[in-house]
Amino acid sequence: MNLPIWLTLFRLILIPFVVGLMFVPLPSANIVAAILFGIALATDWLDGHLARRWNQTSAFGAFLDPVADKLIVCAVLVMLVYRDPHYYIALSATVIVGRELTVSALREWMAELGERGVVAVGSLGKYKTAIQMAAIFCMLFDLVQRSGIYLFGVVLLIISAALTLWSMVIYLRQAWPRLSMER
């Protein structure tokens, strides 16, 4: 156990608080949820930075970090759909969650074949993630008022869903030669 892993575990601990605050009927609860989500984003960056800088990478950390990322994103997206069940939010959330499940399964399968690098994270995935996180932060921050910040977040969410589909297609195309082989 090292500091980068503790930061990832802290990010996991934040999830029920972010989700729980979305149920609290106080006008500022969503802002606190957004701040906690922002802290989770900061720890995501920091744990990776420190692990690389201090040469404290580990198999457990490599496993736990993406799990924490996917859990917080999926949990908050489900809650955003619950709080604002418009079709464009539900569809975007479904695309994002579906892609996460598909690409995670694809990466696991490719790793079993010894070819995990075929579906390694690329620059499009990093842009998609940044836009997705900004979208979720804006939507959380302005969830009660649903003014310009919220609408900006919705637009970013739709853009991130489109990038999500695009990146999934790229990953599937890269893996297709192995996927299409008969066993």
PDB file of N, CA, C and O in Angstrom, residues 11 14 34-47 69 72-73 129-130 132-138:
ATOM      1  N   ARG A  11     -10.867   7.935  -3.428  1.00  0.00           N
ATOM      2  CA  ARG A  11     -11.809   8.219  -4.527  1.00  0.00           C
ATOM      3  C   ARG A  11     -13.000   7.267  -4.465  1.00  0.00           C
ATOM      4  O   ARG A  11     -14.141   7.685  -4.659  1.00  0.00           O
ATOM      5  N   LEU A  14     -15.378   8.331  -1.758  1.00  0.00           N
ATOM      6  CA  LEU A  14     -16.167   9.526  -2.095  1.00  0.00           C
ATOM      7  C   LEU A  14     -17.464   9.196  -2.840  1.00  0.00           C
ATOM      8  O   LEU A  14     -18.419   9.970  -2.776  1.00  0.00           O
ATOM      9  N   ALA A  34     -20.680  18.276  -6.354  1.00  0.00           N
ATOM     10  CA  ALA A  34     -19.774  18.652  -7.447  1.00  0.00           C
ATOM     11  C   ALA A  34     -18.358  18.857  -6.928  1.00  0.00           C
ATOM     12  O   ALA A  34     -17.385  18.445  -7.579  1.00  0.00           O
ATOM     13  N   ILE A  35     -18.236  19.490  -5.762  1.00  0.00           N
ATOM     14  CA  ILE A  35     -16.900  19.706  -5.180  1.00  0.00           C
ATOM     15  C   ILE A  35     -16.241  18.370  -4.854  1.00  0.00           C
ATOM     16  O   ILE A  35     -15.055  18.156  -5.160  1.00  0.00           O
ATOM     17  N   LEU A  36     -16.994  17.440  -4.259  1.00  0.00           N
ATOM     18  CA  LEU A  36     -16.441  16.111  -3.969  1.00  0.00           C
ATOM     19  C   LEU A  36     -16.061  15.382  -5.251  1.00  0.00           C
ATOM     20  O   LEU A  36     -15.030  14.698  -5.308  1.00  0.00           O
ATOM     21  N   PHE A  37     -16.888  15.531  -6.289  1.00  0.00           N
ATOM     22  CA  PHE A  37     -16.553  14.938  -7.591  1.00  0.00           C
ATOM     23  C   PHE A  37     -15.263  15.560  -8.123  1.00  0.00           C
ATOM     24  O   PHE A  37     -14.395  14.851  -8.645  1.00  0.00           O
ATOM     25  N   GLY A  38     -15.120  16.881  -7.973  1.00  0.00           N
ATOM     26  CA  GLY A  38     -13.890  17.560  -8.390  1.00  0.00           C
ATOM     27  C   GLY A  38     -12.677  17.064  -7.618  1.00  0.00           C
ATOM     28  O   GLY A  38     -11.591  16.887  -8.177  1.00  0.00           O
ATOM     29  N   ILE A  39     -12.858  16.820  -6.317  1.00  0.00           N
ATOM     30  CA  ILE A  39     -11.765  16.255  -5.509  1.00  0.00           C
ATOM     31  C   ILE A  39     -11.409  14.863  -6.019  1.00  0.00           C
ATOM     32  O   ILE A  39     -10.225  14.512  -6.123  1.00  0.00           O
ATOM     33  N   ALA A  40     -12.426  14.079  -6.374  1.00  0.00           N
ATOM     34  CA  ALA A  40     -12.164  12.747  -6.941  1.00  0.00           C
ATOM     35  C   ALA A  40     -11.364  12.867  -8.236  1.00  0.00           C
ATOM     36  O   ALA A  40     -10.435  12.090  -8.473  1.00  0.00           O
ATOM     37  N   LEU A  41     -11.715  13.854  -9.070  1.00  0.00           N
ATOM     38  CA  LEU A  41     -10.964  14.062 -10.317  1.00  0.00           C
ATOM     39  C   LEU A  41      -9.513  14.417 -10.018  1.00  0.00           C
ATOM     40  O   LEU A  41      -8.601  13.926 -10.688  1.00  0.00           O
ATOM     41  N   ALA A  42      -9.318  15.289  -9.029  1.00  0.00           N
ATOM     42  CA  ALA A  42      -7.956  15.699  -8.674  1.00  0.00           C
ATOM     43  C   ALA A  42      -7.148  14.510  -8.159  1.00  0.00           C
ATOM     44  O   ALA A  42      -5.971  14.351  -8.508  1.00  0.00           O
ATOM     45  N   THR A  43      -7.776  13.654  -7.338  1.00  0.00           N
ATOM     46  CA  THR A  43      -7.041  12.495  -6.827  1.00  0.00           C
ATOM     47  C   THR A  43      -6.743  11.500  -7.948  1.00  0.00           C
ATOM     48  O   THR A  43      -5.728  10.811  -7.894  1.00  0.00           O
ATOM     49  N   ASP A  44      -7.616  11.447  -8.965  1.00  0.00           N
ATOM     50  CA  ASP A  44      -7.348  10.567 -10.106  1.00  0.00           C
ATOM     51  C   ASP A  44      -6.080  11.014 -10.816  1.00  0.00           C
ATOM     52  O   ASP A  44      -5.212  10.197 -11.139  1.00  0.00           O
ATOM     53  N   TRP A  45      -5.954  12.299 -11.045  1.00  0.00           N
ATOM     54  CA  TRP A  45      -4.753  12.808 -11.688  1.00  0.00           C
ATOM     55  C   TRP A  45      -3.543  12.603 -10.778  1.00  0.00           C
ATOM     56  O   TRP A  45      -2.497  12.124 -11.213  1.00  0.00           O
ATOM     57  N   LEU A  46      -3.718  12.963  -9.491  1.00  0.00           N
ATOM     58  CA  LEU A  46      -2.603  12.936  -8.556  1.00  0.00           C
ATOM     59  C   LEU A  46      -2.077  11.525  -8.316  1.00  0.00           C
ATOM     60  O   LEU A  46      -0.858  11.316  -8.283  1.00  0.00           O
ATOM     61  N   ASP A  47      -2.971  10.537  -8.176  1.00  0.00           N
ATOM     62  CA  ASP A  47      -2.467   9.186  -7.889  1.00  0.00           C
ATOM     63  C   ASP A  47      -1.634   8.655  -9.056  1.00  0.00           C
ATOM     64  O   ASP A  47      -0.591   8.052  -8.843  1.00  0.00           O
ATOM     65  N   ASP A  69     -12.479   4.945 -11.407  1.00  0.00           N
ATOM     66  CA  ASP A  69     -12.960   5.902 -12.418  1.00  0.00           C
ATOM     67  C   ASP A  69     -14.316   5.493 -12.965  1.00  0.00           C
ATOM     68  O   ASP A  69     -15.245   6.305 -13.042  1.00  0.00           O
ATOM     69  N   ILE A  72     -17.298   5.741 -10.266  1.00  0.00           N
ATOM     70  CA  ILE A  72     -17.821   7.069  -9.955  1.00  0.00           C
ATOM     71  C   ILE A  72     -18.583   7.642 -11.146  1.00  0.00           C
ATOM     72  O   ILE A  72     -19.650   8.230 -10.991  1.00  0.00           O
ATOM     73  N   VAL A  73     -18.065   7.440 -12.343  1.00  0.00           N
ATOM     74  CA  VAL A  73     -18.758   7.948 -13.531  1.00  0.00           C
ATOM     75  C   VAL A  73     -20.113   7.266 -13.698  1.00  0.00           C
ATOM     76  O   VAL A  73     -21.134   7.934 -13.888  1.00  0.00           O
ATOM     77  N   THR A 129     -12.554  11.370 -21.914  1.00  0.00           N
ATOM     78  CA  THR A 129     -12.657  11.355 -20.465  1.00  0.00           C
ATOM     79  C   THR A 129     -12.678  12.772 -19.900  1.00  0.00           C
ATOM     80  O   THR A 129     -13.486  13.073 -19.004  1.00  0.00           O
ATOM     81  N   ALA A 130     -11.821  13.640 -20.394  1.00  0.00           N
ATOM     82  CA  ALA A 130     -11.779  15.023 -19.904  1.00  0.00           C
ATOM     83  C   ALA A 130     -13.112  15.733 -20.155  1.00  0.00           C
ATOM     84  O   ALA A 130     -13.644  16.411 -19.260  1.00  0.00           O
ATOM     85  N   GLN A 132     -16.028  14.306 -20.663  1.00  0.00           N
ATOM     86  CA  GLN A 132     -17.030  13.601 -19.853  1.00  0.00           C
ATOM     87  C   GLN A 132     -17.000  14.077 -18.401  1.00  0.00           C
ATOM     88  O   GLN A 132     -18.053  14.337 -17.795  1.00  0.00           O
ATOM     89  N   MET A 133     -15.825  14.201 -17.835  1.00  0.00           N
ATOM     90  CA  MET A 133     -15.705  14.640 -16.453  1.00  0.00           C
ATOM     91  C   MET A 133     -16.151  16.092 -16.303  1.00  0.00           C
ATOM     92  O   MET A 133     -16.816  16.445 -15.319  1.00  0.00           O
ATOM     93  N   ALA A 134     -15.800  16.948 -17.260  1.00  0.00           N
ATOM     94  CA  ALA A 134     -16.254  18.341 -17.214  1.00  0.00           C
ATOM     95  C   ALA A 134     -17.778  18.403 -17.319  1.00  0.00           C
ATOM     96  O   ALA A 134     -18.423  19.196 -16.616  1.00  0.00           O
ATOM     97  N   ALA A 135     -18.356  17.569 -18.156  1.00  0.00           N
ATOM     98  CA  ALA A 135     -19.814  17.528 -18.307  1.00  0.00           C
ATOM     99  C   ALA A 135     -20.481  17.158 -16.997  1.00  0.00           C
ATOM    100  O   ALA A 135     -21.424  17.826 -16.543  1.00  0.00           O
ATOM    101  N   ILE A 136     -19.993  16.098 -16.377  1.00  0.00           N
ATOM    102  CA  ILE A 136     -20.587  15.634 -15.127  1.00  0.00           C
ATOM    103  C   ILE A 136     -20.426  16.693 -14.036  1.00  0.00           C
ATOM    104  O   ILE A 136     -21.374  16.979 -13.296  1.00  0.00           O
ATOM    105  N   PHE A 137     -19.260  17.309 -13.956  1.00  0.00           N
ATOM    106  CA  PHE A 137     -19.042  18.352 -12.952  1.00  0.00           C
ATOM    107  C   PHE A 137     -20.023  19.505 -13.145  1.00  0.00           C
ATOM    108  O   PHE A 137     -20.653  19.954 -12.174  1.00  0.00           O
ATOM    109  N   CYS A 138     -20.164  19.997 -14.366  1.00  0.00           N
ATOM    110  CA  CYS A 138     -21.090  21.111 -14.637  1.00  0.00           C
ATOM    111  C   CYS A 138     -22.532  20.736 -14.314  1.00  0.00           C
ATOM    112  O   CYS A 138     -23.276  21.531 -13.729  1.00  0.00           O
TER     113      CYS A 138
END
